PDB file of C-alpha atoms in Angstrom:
ATOM      1  CA  MET R   1       4.570 -30.155  29.237  1.00  0.00           C
ATOM      2  CA  MET R   2       6.188 -29.254  25.935  1.00  0.00           C
ATOM      3  CA  LEU R   3       8.930 -27.111  27.479  1.00  0.00           C
ATOM      4  CA  ASP R   4      10.120 -30.052  29.596  1.00  0.00           C
ATOM      5  CA  THR R   5      10.542 -32.284  26.552  1.00  0.00           C
ATOM      6  CA  LYS R   6      14.119 -33.234  25.811  1.00  0.00           C
ATOM      7  CA  LEU R   7      14.981 -33.048  22.138  1.00  0.00           C
ATOM      8  CA  ASP R   8      17.520 -35.094  20.232  1.00  0.00           C
ATOM      9  CA  THR R   9      19.549 -32.340  18.607  1.00  0.00           C
ATOM     10  CA  TYR R  10      21.214 -34.740  16.179  1.00  0.00           C
ATOM     11  CA  ASP R  11      17.992 -36.076  14.689  1.00  0.00           C
ATOM     12  CA  LEU R  12      17.074 -33.603  11.962  1.00  0.00           C
ATOM     13  CA  ASP R  13      14.449 -35.803  10.301  1.00  0.00           C
ATOM     14  CA  SER R  14      11.153 -34.106  11.155  1.00  0.00           C
ATOM     15  CA  LEU R  15       9.060 -37.149  10.196  1.00  0.00           C
ATOM     16  CA  LYS R  16      10.970 -39.385  12.624  1.00  0.00           C
ATOM     17  CA  PHE R  17      10.710 -36.721  15.317  1.00  0.00           C
ATOM     18  CA  TRP R  18       6.934 -36.402  15.019  1.00  0.00           C
ATOM     19  CA  LYS R  19       6.470 -40.165  14.865  1.00  0.00           C
ATOM     20  CA  LYS R  20       8.318 -40.473  18.188  1.00  0.00           C
ATOM     21  CA  SER R  21       6.797 -37.347  19.741  1.00  0.00           C
ATOM     22  CA  MET R  22       3.165 -37.717  18.701  1.00  0.00           C
ATOM     23  CA  SER R  23       2.016 -39.024  22.076  1.00  0.00           C
ATOM     24  CA  SER R  24       4.093 -36.583  24.125  1.00  0.00           C
ATOM     25  CA  LEU R  25       3.044 -33.541  22.056  1.00  0.00           C
ATOM     26  CA  PRO R  26      -0.601 -34.289  21.199  1.00  0.00           C
ATOM     27  CA  ASN R  27      -1.587 -30.649  20.633  1.00  0.00           C
ATOM     28  CA  LEU R  28       1.207 -29.916  18.166  1.00  0.00           C
ATOM     29  CA  ALA R  29       1.183 -33.214  16.263  1.00  0.00           C
ATOM     30  CA  PRO R  30      -1.933 -32.393  14.164  1.00  0.00           C
ATOM     31  CA  LEU R  31      -0.399 -29.052  13.192  1.00  0.00           C
ATOM     32  CA  ALA R  32       2.814 -30.779  12.165  1.00  0.00           C
ATOM     33  CA  GLN R  33       0.857 -33.265  10.061  1.00  0.00           C
ATOM     34  CA  LYS R  34      -1.003 -30.453   8.364  1.00  0.00           C
ATOM     35  CA  TYR R  35       1.900 -28.100   7.668  1.00  0.00           C
ATOM     36  CA  LEU R  36       4.695 -30.592   7.030  1.00  0.00           C
ATOM     37  CA  ALA R  37       2.671 -32.553   4.489  1.00  0.00           C
ATOM     38  CA  VAL R  38       3.894 -32.261   0.921  1.00  0.00           C
ATOM     39  CA  PRO R  39       1.226 -31.822  -1.757  1.00  0.00           C
ATOM     40  CA  SER R  40       1.062 -34.948  -3.886  1.00  0.00           C
ATOM     41  CA  THR R  41       0.798 -33.044  -7.143  1.00  0.00           C
ATOM     42  CA  SER R  42       0.534 -29.609  -8.638  1.00  0.00           C
ATOM     43  CA  THR R  43      -1.722 -30.767 -11.457  1.00  0.00           C
ATOM     44  CA  LYS R  44      -4.681 -28.726 -10.208  1.00  0.00           C
ATOM     45  CA  SER R  45      -2.815 -25.424 -10.324  1.00  0.00           C
ATOM     46  CA  GLU R  46      -1.138 -26.280 -13.630  1.00  0.00           C
ATOM     47  CA  SER R  47      -4.518 -27.147 -15.112  1.00  0.00           C
ATOM     48  CA  ALA R  48      -6.048 -23.855 -13.962  1.00  0.00           C
ATOM     49  CA  PHE R  49      -3.106 -21.914 -15.381  1.00  0.00           C
ATOM     50  CA  SER R  50      -3.376 -23.769 -18.693  1.00  0.00           C
ATOM     51  CA  THR R  51      -7.119 -23.107 -18.869  1.00  0.00           C
ATOM     52  CA  SER R  52      -6.696 -19.408 -18.117  1.00  0.00           C
ATOM     53  CA  THR R  53      -3.965 -19.174 -20.765  1.00  0.00           C
ATOM     54  CA  TYR R  54      -6.278 -20.825 -23.287  1.00  0.00           C
ATOM     55  CA  TYR R  55      -9.180 -18.494 -22.531  1.00  0.00           C
ATOM     56  CA  GLY R  56      -6.932 -15.429 -22.352  1.00  0.00           C
ATOM     57  CA  ARG R  57      -5.206 -15.999 -25.689  1.00  0.00           C
ATOM     58  CA  LYS R  58      -4.920 -13.327 -28.335  1.00  0.00           C
ATOM     59  CA  GLN R  59      -8.001 -14.457 -30.298  1.00  0.00           C
ATOM     60  CA  ARG R  60     -10.161 -13.837 -27.209  1.00  0.00           C
ATOM     61  CA  ALA R  61      -8.540 -10.527 -26.249  1.00  0.00           C
ATOM     62  CA  ARG R  62     -11.912  -8.787 -25.970  1.00  0.00           C
ATOM     63  CA  LEU R  63     -12.903 -11.041 -23.076  1.00  0.00           C
ATOM     64  CA  SER R  64     -13.058  -8.950 -19.893  1.00  0.00           C
ATOM     65  CA  SER R  65     -11.054 -10.040 -16.861  1.00  0.00           C
ATOM     66  CA  ASP R  66     -14.278 -10.818 -14.963  1.00  0.00           C
ATOM     67  CA  ASN R  67     -15.528 -13.012 -17.791  1.00  0.00           C
ATOM     68  CA  LEU R  68     -12.127 -14.703 -18.019  1.00  0.00           C
ATOM     69  CA  CYS R  69     -12.229 -15.539 -14.303  1.00  0.00           C
ATOM     70  CA  PHE R  70     -15.803 -16.769 -14.588  1.00  0.00           C
ATOM     71  CA  SER R  71     -14.972 -18.944 -17.622  1.00  0.00           C
ATOM     72  CA  VAL R  72     -12.016 -20.568 -15.842  1.00  0.00           C
ATOM     73  CA  PHE R  73     -14.174 -21.133 -12.746  1.00  0.00           C
ATOM     74  CA  LEU R  74     -16.929 -22.806 -14.778  1.00  0.00           C
ATOM     75  CA  LYS R  75     -14.446 -24.965 -16.685  1.00  0.00           C
ATOM     76  CA  ASP R  76     -12.946 -26.176 -13.407  1.00  0.00           C
ATOM     77  CA  LYS R  77     -16.376 -26.983 -11.953  1.00  0.00           C
ATOM     78  CA  GLN R  78     -17.417 -28.760 -15.136  1.00  0.00           C
ATOM     79  CA  SER R  79     -14.339 -30.997 -15.127  1.00  0.00           C
ATOM     80  CA  ASN R  80     -14.874 -31.815 -11.420  1.00  0.00           C
ATOM     81  CA  GLU R  81     -18.487 -32.834 -12.092  1.00  0.00           C
ATOM     82  CA  ASP R  82     -17.371 -34.990 -15.017  1.00  0.00           C
ATOM     83  CA  LYS R  83     -14.890 -36.790 -12.744  1.00  0.00           C
ATOM     84  CA  GLU R  84     -17.559 -37.358 -10.087  1.00  0.00           C
ATOM     85  CA  ASN R  85     -19.983 -38.734 -12.679  1.00  0.00           C
ATOM     86  CA  ILE R  86     -17.349 -41.164 -13.943  1.00  0.00           C
ATOM     87  CA  ILE R  87     -16.634 -42.355 -10.398  1.00  0.00           C
ATOM     88  CA  ASN R  88     -20.358 -42.879  -9.688  1.00  0.00           C
ATOM     89  CA  ILE R  89     -20.927 -45.048 -12.780  1.00  0.00           C
TER      90      ILE R  89
END
């Protein structure tokens, strides 16, 4: 049982802890893997922000917010399809 598990209070490295405790805490280990994982990059969010800035610039000020969102969505989907097509070649 989890409450009976003795913890090493001096070991503050969560990765080492979960590596040692994976078998004794099988229900919590997947949650730790999911929520302690660090995203490898923020490129996706930076790309979306850059695209929305491009479409929302002063020269396109008459573009409604709905159309701006739709344009950014389509641009993202288009670039994903292009990547998939390159991989499948």
